mmCIF file of C-alpha atoms and ligand atoms in Angstrom:
data_model
loop_
_atom_site.group_PDB
_atom_site.id
_atom_site.type_symbol
_atom_site.label_atom_id
_atom_site.label_comp_id
_atom_site.label_asym_id
_atom_site.label_seq_id
_atom_site.Cartn_x
_atom_site.Cartn_y
_atom_site.Cartn_z
ATOM 1 C CA UNK A 903 0.006 -0.286 0.100
ATOM 2 C CA UNK A 904 0.635 3.710 -0.541
ATOM 3 C CA UNK A 905 1.171 5.531 2.155
ATOM 4 C CA UNK A 906 -1.111 8.139 3.691
ATOM 5 C CA UNK A 907 -0.654 11.676 4.485
ATOM 6 C CA UNK A 908 2.327 11.683 6.468
ATOM 7 C CA UNK A 909 1.217 15.080 8.297
ATOM 8 C CA UNK A 910 -1.488 13.575 9.759
ATOM 9 C CA UNK A 911 -0.705 10.003 9.915
ATOM 10 C CA UNK A 912 2.195 11.182 12.314
ATOM 11 C CA UNK A 913 -0.169 12.094 14.995
ATOM 12 C CA UNK A 914 -2.144 9.205 16.912
ATOM 13 C CA UNK A 915 -5.588 9.381 18.126
ATOM 14 C CA UNK A 916 -6.442 12.752 20.047
ATOM 15 C CA UNK A 917 -5.674 12.767 23.988
ATOM 16 C CA UNK A 918 -9.914 13.827 24.287
ATOM 17 C CA UNK A 919 -10.942 10.573 22.674
ATOM 18 C CA UNK A 920 -8.277 8.095 24.463
ATOM 19 C CA UNK A 921 -8.973 9.477 27.121
ATOM 20 C CA UNK A 922 -13.253 9.208 27.085
ATOM 21 C CA UNK A 923 -12.782 5.888 26.082
ATOM 22 C CA UNK A 924 -10.502 4.903 28.717
ATOM 23 C CA UNK A 925 -13.424 6.617 31.279
ATOM 24 C CA UNK A 926 -15.958 4.420 29.288
ATOM 25 C CA UNK A 927 -13.894 1.287 29.815
ATOM 26 C CA UNK A 928 -13.493 2.148 33.517
ATOM 27 C CA UNK A 929 -16.994 3.298 34.436
ATOM 28 C CA UNK A 930 -14.900 6.353 36.104
ATOM 29 C CA UNK A 931 -16.379 10.302 36.167
ATOM 30 C CA UNK A 932 -14.984 12.140 33.074
ATOM 31 C CA UNK A 933 -13.500 15.298 34.047
ATOM 32 C CA UNK A 934 -10.723 14.677 31.075
ATOM 33 C CA UNK A 935 -12.955 15.759 27.658
ATOM 34 C CA UNK A 936 -14.229 19.086 27.943
ATOM 35 C CA UNK A 937 -18.229 19.064 27.268
ATOM 36 C CA UNK A 938 -21.054 19.999 29.601
ATOM 37 C CA UNK A 939 -23.416 17.234 30.953
ATOM 38 C CA UNK A 940 -26.951 18.165 30.833
ATOM 39 C CA UNK A 941 -28.729 18.894 27.556
ATOM 40 C CA UNK A 942 -28.269 22.806 27.073
ATOM 41 C CA UNK A 943 -30.991 25.307 27.260
ATOM 42 C CA UNK A 944 -34.314 23.859 26.932
ATOM 43 C CA UNK A 945 -35.975 26.337 24.683
ATOM 44 C CA UNK A 946 -32.823 26.530 22.223
ATOM 45 C CA UNK A 947 -33.376 22.706 21.853
ATOM 46 C CA UNK A 948 -37.479 22.963 21.613
ATOM 47 C CA UNK A 949 -36.551 25.481 18.741
ATOM 48 C CA UNK A 950 -34.265 23.434 17.341
ATOM 49 C CA UNK A 951 -36.306 20.432 17.432
ATOM 50 C CA UNK A 952 -39.676 22.751 15.885
ATOM 51 C CA UNK A 953 -37.137 24.062 12.771
ATOM 52 C CA UNK A 954 -36.524 20.347 12.247
ATOM 53 C CA UNK A 955 -40.076 19.809 11.508
ATOM 54 C CA UNK A 956 -40.973 22.659 10.460
ATOM 55 C CA UNK A 957 -38.502 21.880 7.421
ATOM 56 C CA UNK A 958 -35.843 23.246 7.081
ATOM 57 C CA UNK A 959 -33.816 20.506 6.076
ATOM 58 C CA UNK A 960 -32.277 21.068 2.874
ATOM 59 C CA UNK A 961 -28.707 22.929 1.851
ATOM 60 C CA UNK A 962 -28.493 26.504 3.546
ATOM 61 C CA UNK A 963 -26.819 28.717 1.900
ATOM 62 C CA UNK A 964 -23.067 28.092 1.900
ATOM 63 C CA UNK A 965 -22.287 31.106 4.177
ATOM 64 C CA UNK A 966 -24.901 30.443 6.647
ATOM 65 C CA UNK A 967 -28.502 31.173 6.883
ATOM 66 C CA UNK A 968 -28.776 35.095 6.936
ATOM 67 C CA UNK A 969 -31.071 34.679 10.505
ATOM 68 C CA UNK A 970 -28.135 33.249 12.123
ATOM 69 C CA UNK A 971 -25.377 35.660 10.793
ATOM 70 C CA UNK A 972 -27.691 38.537 11.411
ATOM 71 C CA UNK A 973 -27.839 37.229 15.410
ATOM 72 C CA UNK A 974 -23.822 37.147 15.331
ATOM 73 C CA UNK A 975 -23.314 40.654 14.405
ATOM 74 C CA UNK A 976 -26.337 41.764 16.625
ATOM 75 C CA UNK A 977 -24.262 40.043 19.378
ATOM 76 C CA UNK A 978 -21.304 41.137 18.358
ATOM 77 C CA UNK A 979 -22.824 44.881 18.782
ATOM 78 C CA UNK A 980 -24.449 44.207 22.209
ATOM 79 C CA UNK A 981 -21.299 42.672 23.665
ATOM 80 C CA UNK A 982 -18.350 44.523 22.295
ATOM 81 C CA UNK A 983 -19.890 46.859 20.363
ATOM 82 C CA UNK A 984 -18.578 45.889 17.239
ATOM 83 C CA UNK A 985 -20.154 46.490 13.779
ATOM 84 C CA UNK A 986 -20.138 44.076 11.186
ATOM 85 C CA UNK A 987 -21.799 44.121 7.489
ATOM 86 C CA UNK A 988 -23.005 40.369 8.219
ATOM 87 C CA UNK A 989 -23.527 39.793 4.594
ATOM 88 C CA UNK A 990 -19.257 40.323 3.949
ATOM 89 C CA UNK A 991 -18.245 39.664 7.185
ATOM 90 C CA UNK A 992 -19.996 36.703 8.660
ATOM 91 C CA UNK A 993 -19.803 32.973 7.780
ATOM 92 C CA UNK A 994 -21.143 30.063 9.732
ATOM 93 C CA UNK A 995 -19.154 26.860 9.928
ATOM 94 C CA UNK A 996 -19.554 23.481 10.947
ATOM 95 C CA UNK A 997 -18.464 24.300 14.373
ATOM 96 C CA UNK A 998 -15.141 25.858 15.901
ATOM 97 C CA UNK A 999 -12.953 23.543 14.695
ATOM 98 C CA UNK A 1000 -14.252 23.693 10.856
ATOM 99 C CA UNK A 1001 -14.233 27.924 11.258
ATOM 100 C CA UNK A 1002 -9.996 27.189 12.358
ATOM 101 C CA UNK A 1003 -9.662 25.005 9.115
ATOM 102 C CA UNK A 1004 -11.121 27.285 7.196
ATOM 103 C CA UNK A 1005 -8.907 30.078 8.142
ATOM 104 C CA UNK A 1006 -5.759 28.328 8.459
ATOM 105 C CA UNK A 1007 -6.655 26.585 4.725
ATOM 106 C CA UNK A 1008 -8.012 29.554 3.579
ATOM 107 C CA UNK A 1009 -4.949 31.845 4.676
ATOM 108 C CA UNK A 1010 -1.882 29.847 4.391
ATOM 109 C CA UNK A 1011 0.348 29.711 1.238
ATOM 110 C CA UNK A 1012 3.016 26.525 1.702
ATOM 111 C CA UNK A 1013 6.140 28.029 3.476
ATOM 112 C CA UNK A 1014 4.360 30.503 5.057
ATOM 113 C CA UNK A 1015 5.386 31.041 8.693
ATOM 114 C CA UNK A 1016 2.284 30.473 11.849
ATOM 115 C CA UNK A 1017 3.038 31.819 14.966
ATOM 116 C CA UNK A 1018 1.417 29.559 17.549
ATOM 117 C CA UNK A 1019 1.469 29.993 21.480
ATOM 118 C CA UNK A 1020 1.963 26.527 23.360
ATOM 119 C CA UNK A 1021 -0.376 25.044 25.482
ATOM 120 C CA UNK A 1022 -2.308 24.288 21.921
ATOM 121 C CA UNK A 1023 -5.473 22.849 21.722
ATOM 122 C CA UNK A 1024 -5.158 19.598 19.595
ATOM 123 C CA UNK A 1025 -6.136 20.668 16.210
ATOM 124 C CA UNK A 1026 -3.950 23.903 15.818
ATOM 125 C CA UNK A 1027 -0.612 22.163 14.692
ATOM 126 C CA UNK A 1028 -1.870 18.991 12.247
ATOM 127 C CA UNK A 1029 -3.955 21.933 10.291
ATOM 128 C CA UNK A 1030 -1.660 24.444 10.385
ATOM 129 C CA UNK A 1031 1.464 21.525 9.265
ATOM 130 C CA UNK A 1032 -1.181 20.047 6.696
ATOM 131 C CA UNK A 1033 -2.059 23.477 5.154
ATOM 132 C CA UNK A 1034 1.707 23.786 4.525
ATOM 133 C CA UNK A 1035 2.486 26.337 7.252
ATOM 134 C CA UNK A 1036 5.845 26.271 8.949
ATOM 135 C CA UNK A 1037 4.778 26.096 13.177
ATOM 136 C CA UNK A 1038 6.781 29.050 15.110
ATOM 137 C CA UNK A 1039 6.032 27.853 18.683
ATOM 138 C CA UNK A 1040 6.081 30.234 21.748
ATOM 139 C CA UNK A 1041 5.569 28.636 25.553
ATOM 140 C CA UNK A 1042 3.445 29.734 28.122
ATOM 141 C CA UNK A 1043 4.549 27.285 30.771
ATOM 142 C CA UNK A 1044 2.529 26.921 34.238
ATOM 143 C CA UNK A 1045 2.403 27.932 36.966
ATOM 144 C CA UNK A 1046 2.045 31.651 35.851
ATOM 145 C CA UNK A 1047 1.462 31.207 32.496
ATOM 146 C CA UNK A 1048 2.982 34.614 31.380
ATOM 147 C CA UNK A 1049 3.294 35.844 28.050
ATOM 148 C CA UNK A 1050 7.090 35.502 27.255
ATOM 149 C CA UNK A 1051 7.339 38.695 25.437
ATOM 150 C CA UNK A 1052 10.947 38.320 23.941
ATOM 151 C CA UNK A 1053 10.477 35.125 22.434
ATOM 152 C CA UNK A 1054 7.236 36.198 20.599
ATOM 153 C CA UNK A 1055 8.771 39.413 19.185
ATOM 154 C CA UNK A 1056 11.403 36.431 18.207
ATOM 155 C CA UNK A 1057 8.983 34.081 16.332
ATOM 156 C CA UNK A 1058 7.615 36.605 14.610
ATOM 157 C CA UNK A 1059 9.484 37.709 10.987
ATOM 158 C CA UNK A 1060 8.556 39.078 7.863
ATOM 159 C CA UNK A 1061 7.504 35.651 6.610
ATOM 160 C CA UNK A 1062 4.942 35.585 9.229
ATOM 161 C CA UNK A 1063 1.400 35.015 7.694
ATOM 162 C CA UNK A 1064 -0.363 34.840 11.102
ATOM 163 C CA UNK A 1065 -0.202 34.268 14.457
ATOM 164 C CA UNK A 1066 -3.249 31.250 16.064
ATOM 165 C CA UNK A 1067 -3.908 31.937 19.625
ATOM 166 C CA UNK A 1068 -6.477 30.987 22.090
ATOM 167 C CA UNK A 1069 -8.469 33.432 24.718
ATOM 168 C CA UNK A 1070 -9.914 32.495 27.414
ATOM 169 C CA UNK A 1071 -7.042 29.384 26.505
ATOM 170 C CA UNK A 1072 -7.629 26.138 26.797
ATOM 171 C CA UNK A 1073 -6.179 24.365 28.751
ATOM 172 C CA UNK A 1074 -4.519 26.662 30.638
ATOM 173 C CA UNK A 1075 -7.435 28.738 31.313
ATOM 174 C CA UNK A 1076 -5.558 31.902 30.628
ATOM 175 C CA UNK A 1077 -7.917 35.394 29.898
ATOM 176 C CA UNK A 1078 -5.170 37.642 28.172
ATOM 177 C CA UNK A 1079 -5.367 41.041 29.072
ATOM 178 C CA UNK A 1080 -5.509 44.461 27.022
ATOM 179 C CA UNK A 1081 -1.893 44.949 27.275
ATOM 180 C CA UNK A 1082 -1.155 41.142 26.238
ATOM 181 C CA UNK A 1083 -3.565 41.704 23.277
ATOM 182 C CA UNK A 1084 -2.245 44.796 22.557
ATOM 183 C CA UNK A 1085 1.386 43.061 22.335
ATOM 184 C CA UNK A 1086 0.085 40.818 19.989
ATOM 185 C CA UNK A 1087 -1.487 43.117 17.655
ATOM 186 C CA UNK A 1088 1.996 45.437 17.516
ATOM 187 C CA UNK A 1089 4.029 42.521 16.005
ATOM 188 C CA UNK A 1090 1.055 41.640 14.200
ATOM 189 C CA UNK A 1091 1.058 45.243 12.737
ATOM 190 C CA UNK A 1092 4.696 45.400 12.554
ATOM 191 C CA UNK A 1093 4.849 42.162 10.263
ATOM 192 C CA UNK A 1094 1.931 42.677 8.358
ATOM 193 C CA UNK A 1095 0.602 39.434 9.539
ATOM 194 C CA UNK A 1096 -2.688 38.342 10.478
ATOM 195 C CA UNK A 1097 -4.457 37.154 13.628
ATOM 196 C CA UNK A 1098 -6.382 34.286 14.185
ATOM 197 C CA UNK A 1099 -7.928 34.614 17.645
ATOM 198 C CA UNK A 1100 -9.843 31.075 18.747
ATOM 199 C CA UNK A 1101 -12.678 32.710 20.844
ATOM 200 C CA UNK A 1102 -14.902 30.039 21.594
ATOM 201 C CA UNK A 1103 -14.862 30.771 25.911
ATOM 202 C CA UNK A 1104 -15.701 33.834 25.423
ATOM 203 C CA UNK A 1105 -18.217 34.134 27.692
ATOM 204 C CA UNK A 1106 -16.445 31.672 30.314
ATOM 205 C CA UNK A 1107 -14.288 35.187 31.501
ATOM 206 C CA UNK A 1108 -14.546 35.087 35.235
ATOM 207 C CA UNK A 1109 -14.301 37.298 38.121
ATOM 208 C CA UNK A 1110 -15.544 40.129 36.098
ATOM 209 C CA UNK A 1111 -12.768 39.742 33.921
ATOM 210 C CA UNK A 1112 -13.423 41.264 30.407
ATOM 211 C CA UNK A 1113 -12.806 38.975 27.340
ATOM 212 C CA UNK A 1114 -11.721 41.010 24.704
ATOM 213 C CA UNK A 1115 -12.168 40.215 21.105
ATOM 214 C CA UNK A 1116 -8.513 40.474 19.000
ATOM 215 C CA UNK A 1117 -10.581 42.523 16.254
ATOM 216 C CA UNK A 1118 -11.394 45.197 18.366
ATOM 217 C CA UNK A 1119 -7.769 46.600 19.098
ATOM 218 C CA UNK A 1120 -6.797 49.554 17.231
ATOM 219 C CA UNK A 1121 -5.407 47.960 13.428
ATOM 220 C CA UNK A 1122 -6.969 44.675 14.206
ATOM 221 C CA UNK A 1123 -10.128 45.530 12.536
ATOM 222 C CA UNK A 1124 -8.941 44.116 8.935
ATOM 223 C CA UNK A 1125 -5.871 41.758 9.940
ATOM 224 C CA UNK A 1126 -7.990 39.888 12.723
ATOM 225 C CA UNK A 1127 -10.597 36.311 12.504
ATOM 226 C CA UNK A 1128 -12.697 36.107 15.484
ATOM 227 C CA UNK A 1129 -13.515 32.334 15.947
ATOM 228 C CA UNK A 1130 -16.334 31.565 17.681
ATOM 229 C CA UNK A 1131 -18.874 28.225 18.596
ATOM 230 C CA UNK A 1132 -22.408 27.670 19.721
ATOM 231 C CA UNK A 1133 -21.500 24.947 21.586
ATOM 232 C CA UNK A 1134 -19.815 26.314 24.228
ATOM 233 C CA UNK A 1135 -22.392 29.589 24.570
ATOM 234 C CA UNK A 1136 -24.985 27.136 24.926
ATOM 235 C CA UNK A 1137 -23.427 24.234 26.156
ATOM 236 C CA UNK A 1138 -24.198 22.149 23.343
ATOM 237 C CA UNK A 1139 -20.721 21.019 22.570
ATOM 238 C CA UNK A 1140 -22.548 18.172 19.903
ATOM 239 C CA UNK A 1141 -23.873 20.839 17.571
ATOM 240 C CA UNK A 1142 -20.687 21.864 16.203
ATOM 241 C CA UNK A 1143 -21.922 25.574 15.030
ATOM 242 C CA UNK A 1144 -19.005 27.693 14.428
ATOM 243 C CA UNK A 1145 -18.930 31.121 13.736
ATOM 244 C CA UNK A 1146 -15.586 33.524 11.244
ATOM 245 C CA UNK A 1147 -15.886 37.372 11.364
ATOM 246 C CA UNK A 1148 -13.502 39.093 9.100
ATOM 247 C CA UNK A 1149 -13.167 42.002 7.036
ATOM 248 C CA UNK A 1150 -14.453 41.011 3.816
ATOM 249 C CA UNK A 1151 -10.911 40.664 2.277
ATOM 250 C CA UNK A 1152 -10.366 37.445 4.736
ATOM 251 C CA UNK A 1153 -13.652 36.092 4.464
ATOM 252 C CA UNK A 1154 -13.417 35.745 1.331
ATOM 253 C CA UNK A 1155 -10.684 33.432 1.238
ATOM 254 C CA UNK A 1156 -11.881 31.888 4.324
ATOM 255 C CA UNK A 1157 -15.149 30.643 2.597
ATOM 256 C CA UNK A 1158 -12.943 29.459 -0.347
ATOM 257 C CA UNK A 1159 -12.129 26.525 2.272
ATOM 258 C CA UNK A 1160 -15.536 26.423 3.923
ATOM 259 C CA UNK A 1161 -17.130 25.723 0.085
ATOM 260 C CA UNK A 1162 -15.280 22.672 -0.154
ATOM 261 C CA UNK A 1163 -14.667 21.435 3.483
ATOM 262 C CA UNK A 1164 -17.929 21.222 4.325
ATOM 263 C CA UNK A 1165 -20.142 23.712 2.593
ATOM 264 C CA UNK A 1166 -22.859 24.282 4.830
ATOM 265 C CA UNK A 1167 -23.709 23.488 8.200
ATOM 266 C CA UNK A 1168 -27.488 21.832 9.670
ATOM 267 C CA UNK A 1169 -29.748 24.974 8.722
ATOM 268 C CA UNK A 1170 -32.415 23.945 12.019
ATOM 269 C CA UNK A 1171 -29.467 23.447 14.170
ATOM 270 C CA UNK A 1172 -28.178 27.380 12.844
ATOM 271 C CA UNK A 1173 -32.015 28.629 13.282
ATOM 272 C CA UNK A 1174 -31.898 28.067 16.888
ATOM 273 C CA UNK A 1175 -28.642 29.114 17.440
ATOM 274 C CA UNK A 1176 -29.719 32.635 15.763
ATOM 275 C CA UNK A 1177 -32.797 32.043 18.368
ATOM 276 C CA UNK A 1178 -30.511 31.640 21.305
ATOM 277 C CA UNK A 1179 -27.825 34.512 20.589
ATOM 278 C CA UNK A 1180 -31.083 37.038 21.442
ATOM 279 C CA UNK A 1181 -31.540 35.346 24.754
ATOM 280 C CA UNK A 1182 -31.541 38.182 27.370
ATOM 281 C CA UNK A 1183 -28.600 39.255 29.519
ATOM 282 C CA UNK A 1184 -29.725 36.785 32.383
ATOM 283 C CA UNK A 1185 -28.816 33.566 30.433
ATOM 284 C CA UNK A 1186 -25.032 34.992 29.911
ATOM 285 C CA UNK A 1187 -24.803 36.020 33.222
ATOM 286 C CA UNK A 1188 -26.405 32.372 34.922
ATOM 287 C CA UNK A 1189 -23.939 30.905 32.186
ATOM 288 C CA UNK A 1190 -20.941 32.543 33.732
ATOM 289 C CA UNK A 1191 -21.941 32.285 37.091
ATOM 290 C CA UNK A 1192 -22.892 29.111 37.293
ATOM 291 C CA UNK A 1193 -19.580 27.886 35.799
ATOM 292 C CA UNK A 1194 -17.675 29.729 38.101
ATOM 293 C CA UNK A 1195 -19.189 28.140 41.285
ATOM 294 C CA UNK A 1196 -18.204 25.180 39.657
ATOM 295 C CA UNK A 1197 -14.463 25.809 39.173
ATOM 296 C CA UNK A 1198 -14.894 27.092 42.447
ATOM 297 C CA UNK A 1199 -16.108 24.113 44.092
ATOM 298 C CA UNK A 1200 -13.901 21.809 42.253
ATOM 299 C CA UNK A 1201 -10.858 24.132 42.569
ATOM 300 C CA UNK A 1202 -11.552 24.379 46.395
ATOM 301 C CA UNK A 1203 -12.003 20.186 46.416
ATOM 302 C CA UNK A 1204 -9.025 19.021 44.816
ATOM 303 C CA UNK A 1205 -6.909 21.627 47.088
ATOM 304 C CA UNK A 1206 -8.051 20.132 50.079
ATOM 305 C CA UNK A 1207 -7.138 16.639 48.762
ATOM 306 C CA UNK A 1208 -3.593 18.401 48.361
ATOM 307 C CA UNK A 1209 -3.495 19.306 44.572
ATOM 308 C CA UNK A 1210 -1.306 22.229 44.114
ATOM 309 C CA UNK A 1211 -4.354 24.493 41.934
ATOM 310 C CA UNK A 1212 -3.560 26.776 39.235
ATOM 311 C CA UNK A 1213 -5.828 30.054 38.958
ATOM 312 C CA UNK A 1214 -8.652 29.544 36.567
ATOM 313 C CA UNK A 1215 -9.550 32.948 35.326
ATOM 314 C CA UNK A 1216 -11.857 30.895 32.077
ATOM 315 C CA UNK A 1217 -12.963 28.276 29.998
ATOM 316 C CA UNK A 1218 -13.910 24.573 31.507
ATOM 317 C CA UNK A 1219 -10.917 23.852 32.664
ATOM 318 C CA UNK A 1220 -8.398 23.711 35.926
ATOM 319 C CA UNK A 1221 -4.748 22.990 35.734
ATOM 320 C CA UNK A 1222 -3.186 21.117 38.462
ATOM 321 C CA UNK A 1223 0.573 20.051 39.975
ATOM 322 C CA UNK A 1224 -0.277 16.502 41.142
ATOM 323 C CA UNK A 1225 3.133 16.368 42.572
ATOM 324 C CA UNK A 1226 2.451 16.961 46.224
ATOM 325 C CA UNK A 1227 0.048 14.196 46.294
ATOM 326 C CA UNK A 1228 3.686 12.418 46.165
ATOM 327 C CA UNK A 1229 2.551 10.863 42.705
ATOM 328 C CA UNK A 1230 6.268 10.420 41.159
ATOM 329 C CA UNK A 1231 5.328 9.235 37.349
ATOM 330 C CA UNK A 1232 4.257 11.535 34.518
ATOM 331 C CA UNK A 1233 1.719 13.157 33.800
ATOM 332 C CA UNK A 1234 0.038 10.486 31.458
ATOM 333 C CA UNK A 1235 0.364 7.509 34.127
ATOM 334 C CA UNK A 1236 -1.325 9.808 36.671
ATOM 335 C CA UNK A 1237 -4.299 10.526 34.526
ATOM 336 C CA UNK A 1238 -4.450 6.699 33.693
ATOM 337 C CA UNK A 1239 -3.958 6.065 37.412
ATOM 338 C CA UNK A 1240 -6.946 8.225 38.910
ATOM 339 C CA UNK A 1241 -8.949 6.548 35.986
ATOM 340 C CA UNK A 1242 -8.406 2.984 36.597
ATOM 341 C CA UNK A 1243 -8.178 3.712 40.299
ATOM 342 C CA UNK A 1244 -9.859 6.458 41.542
ATOM 343 C CA UNK A 1245 -12.581 6.539 39.462
ATOM 344 C CA UNK A 1246 -11.801 9.769 37.716
ATOM 345 C CA UNK A 1247 -10.618 11.151 34.422
ATOM 346 C CA UNK A 1248 -8.033 14.094 33.474
ATOM 347 C CA UNK A 1249 -6.161 14.843 30.704
ATOM 348 C CA UNK A 1250 -2.525 15.408 30.850
ATOM 349 C CA UNK A 1251 -1.193 18.684 29.767
ATOM 350 C CA UNK A 1252 1.488 17.312 28.072
ATOM 351 C CA UNK A 1253 -0.976 16.762 25.398
ATOM 352 C CA UNK A 1254 -0.756 20.041 24.474
ATOM 353 C CA UNK A 1255 3.177 20.606 24.193
ATOM 354 C CA UNK A 1256 5.712 19.678 21.755
ATOM 355 C CA UNK A 1257 8.958 18.361 23.060
ATOM 356 C CA UNK A 1258 8.483 17.581 26.454
ATOM 357 C CA UNK A 1259 9.474 19.239 29.926
ATOM 358 C CA UNK A 1260 5.918 19.504 31.216
ATOM 359 C CA UNK A 1261 5.356 16.358 32.740
ATOM 360 C CA UNK A 1262 3.131 16.786 35.740
ATOM 361 C CA UNK A 1263 0.462 19.083 35.331
ATOM 362 C CA UNK A 1264 -3.322 17.530 35.131
ATOM 363 C CA UNK A 1265 -6.183 19.365 33.155
ATOM 364 C CA UNK A 1266 -9.981 18.442 34.850
ATOM 365 C CA UNK A 1267 -12.699 20.141 33.328
ATOM 366 C CA UNK A 1268 -15.478 21.566 35.906
ATOM 367 C CA UNK A 1269 -18.274 22.092 33.434
ATOM 368 C CA UNK A 1270 -19.883 18.883 35.147
ATOM 369 C CA UNK A 1271 -23.135 18.175 36.880
ATOM 370 C CA UNK A 1272 -22.538 19.266 40.971
ATOM 371 C CA UNK A 1273 -23.042 15.446 41.680
ATOM 372 C CA UNK A 1274 -20.743 14.363 39.342
ATOM 373 C CA UNK A 1275 -17.781 16.995 40.491
ATOM 374 C CA UNK A 1276 -18.999 16.286 44.506
ATOM 375 C CA UNK A 1277 -18.680 12.122 43.834
ATOM 376 C CA UNK A 1278 -15.101 12.722 41.982
ATOM 377 C CA UNK A 1279 -13.661 14.524 44.617
ATOM 378 C CA UNK A 1280 -14.894 12.106 47.248
ATOM 379 C CA UNK A 1281 -13.611 9.369 45.052
ATOM 380 C CA UNK A 1282 -10.044 10.965 44.711
ATOM 381 C CA UNK A 1283 -10.233 12.004 48.523
ATOM 382 C CA UNK A 1284 -10.645 8.269 48.993
ATOM 383 C CA UNK A 1285 -8.034 7.119 46.804
ATOM 384 C CA UNK A 1286 -5.394 9.595 48.286
ATOM 385 C CA UNK A 1287 -6.352 9.143 51.395
ATOM 386 C CA UNK A 1288 -6.335 12.817 53.065
HETATM 387 N N1 PMP B 147 -10.984 25.924 20.318
HETATM 388 C C1 PMP B 147 -11.051 25.621 21.468
HETATM 389 C C2 PMP B 147 -9.755 25.964 22.283
HETATM 390 C C3 PMP B 147 -11.721 24.380 22.131
HETATM 391 O O1 PMP B 147 -11.376 24.130 23.034
HETATM 392 C C4 PMP B 147 -12.708 23.287 21.381
HETATM 393 C C5 PMP B 147 -13.513 22.627 21.899
HETATM 394 N N2 PMP B 147 -14.023 22.017 22.190
HETATM 395 C C6 PMP B 147 -12.643 23.939 19.952
HETATM 396 C C7 PMP B 147 -12.177 25.063 19.337
HETATM 397 C C8 PMP B 147 -13.374 23.685 19.022
HETATM 398 O O2 PMP B 147 -15.141 23.635 18.986
HETATM 399 P P1 PMP B 147 -16.054 23.061 18.181
HETATM 400 O O3 PMP B 147 -16.543 22.162 19.141
HETATM 401 O O4 PMP B 147 -17.192 23.659 18.081
HETATM 402 O O5 PMP B 147 -15.736 22.413 16.835
HETATM 403 N N1 LIG B 148 -12.675 20.839 23.076
HETATM 404 C C1 LIG B 148 -12.663 20.042 24.510
HETATM 405 C C2 LIG B 148 -11.568 19.734 25.554
HETATM 406 O O1 LIG B 148 -11.032 20.600 25.419
HETATM 407 C C3 LIG B 148 -12.899 18.706 23.682
HETATM 408 C C4 LIG B 148 -13.091 19.201 22.479
HETATM 409 C C5 LIG B 148 -12.591 17.214 20.831
HETATM 410 O O2 LIG B 148 -12.580 16.832 22.206
HETATM 411 N N2 LIG B 148 -12.401 17.548 20.191
HETATM 412 O O3 LIG B 148 -11.740 18.816 26.240
#
């Protein structure tokens, strides 16, 4: 047999799938993969079901249904005072993942340099490499996750086509400050590079920290690409409705990739998301408040058991250093160990890094029912005997 594509063949199965399968096999509580328990807001699900029966079931427009594209523009105005001309600047995709893939395939020419900030969400590097991009990695490290400004400056060159990063950031739960975003924007402007910002956790920046879309910064309106996911806004991760917002000159090549990847996305779900984006402030406040309360519950419980819990500013995730528990193996060994022996699953943070060096941190997802969090903490406490 002739070999398959070498870039993609070089990757194994993604850590989320591996750990979820292991969790299932051992009947453990899955705090590994980041998906919320429950079934999302009732009214949004009911709207989807009604649209399914009302017959919105054929190919919608390639760019997304007008109602949703307009709702995305209205949402951007409402939360960030952003003005988008939706017919030319907003496109709907099959999840944030396809939004990212379309942006990267649409913009990268083989040989272009692409700056990425570790820890990396799993799909970034494979897509960049498959698009022919040459990755330039800059590393944030626990526990401070501080932006290494000199390394970032050095990673840029006049061959830099774009920087791709994520705020609020999975897995390290960092919310980039305005000052950090301005620093990135200045580098992008200096080198005439695009900025693809994965903002899927935009409504999950906690404790009053603002989420600042990159595209709102001076000079970024024509250089930044904003990526969103309805999965995170409505706790319906299986829906895979993503959104891309960018200036027309950027959205046009991104749409070229989308038209050959998926072309469209289920129209009934799009219509339900359009309805959902119009929900009142109480919904968005409750989403944030509930998730913050879960963060507090899980964080306090893990600290009580003896983990070093790194402060979490946003997302679904808490990173912990497990060495104080006396476990001397790697993070992969730790995550397998607690899955099999304690009945609780987490994800090794080393999976988000290239080239090693970070091997004693585990990521726990707190986007779960209180009962699951309480039982997971009980099991871990019983196991580690504190
Ligand atoms: N980016 C980040 C940082 C994520 O954590 C996720 C996943 N959940 C995605 C993108 C993908 O979003 P979607 O499920 O909408 O494809
Ligand atoms: N974003 C989720 C996480 O980080 C997982 C999504 C997936 O499994 N691809 O856990």
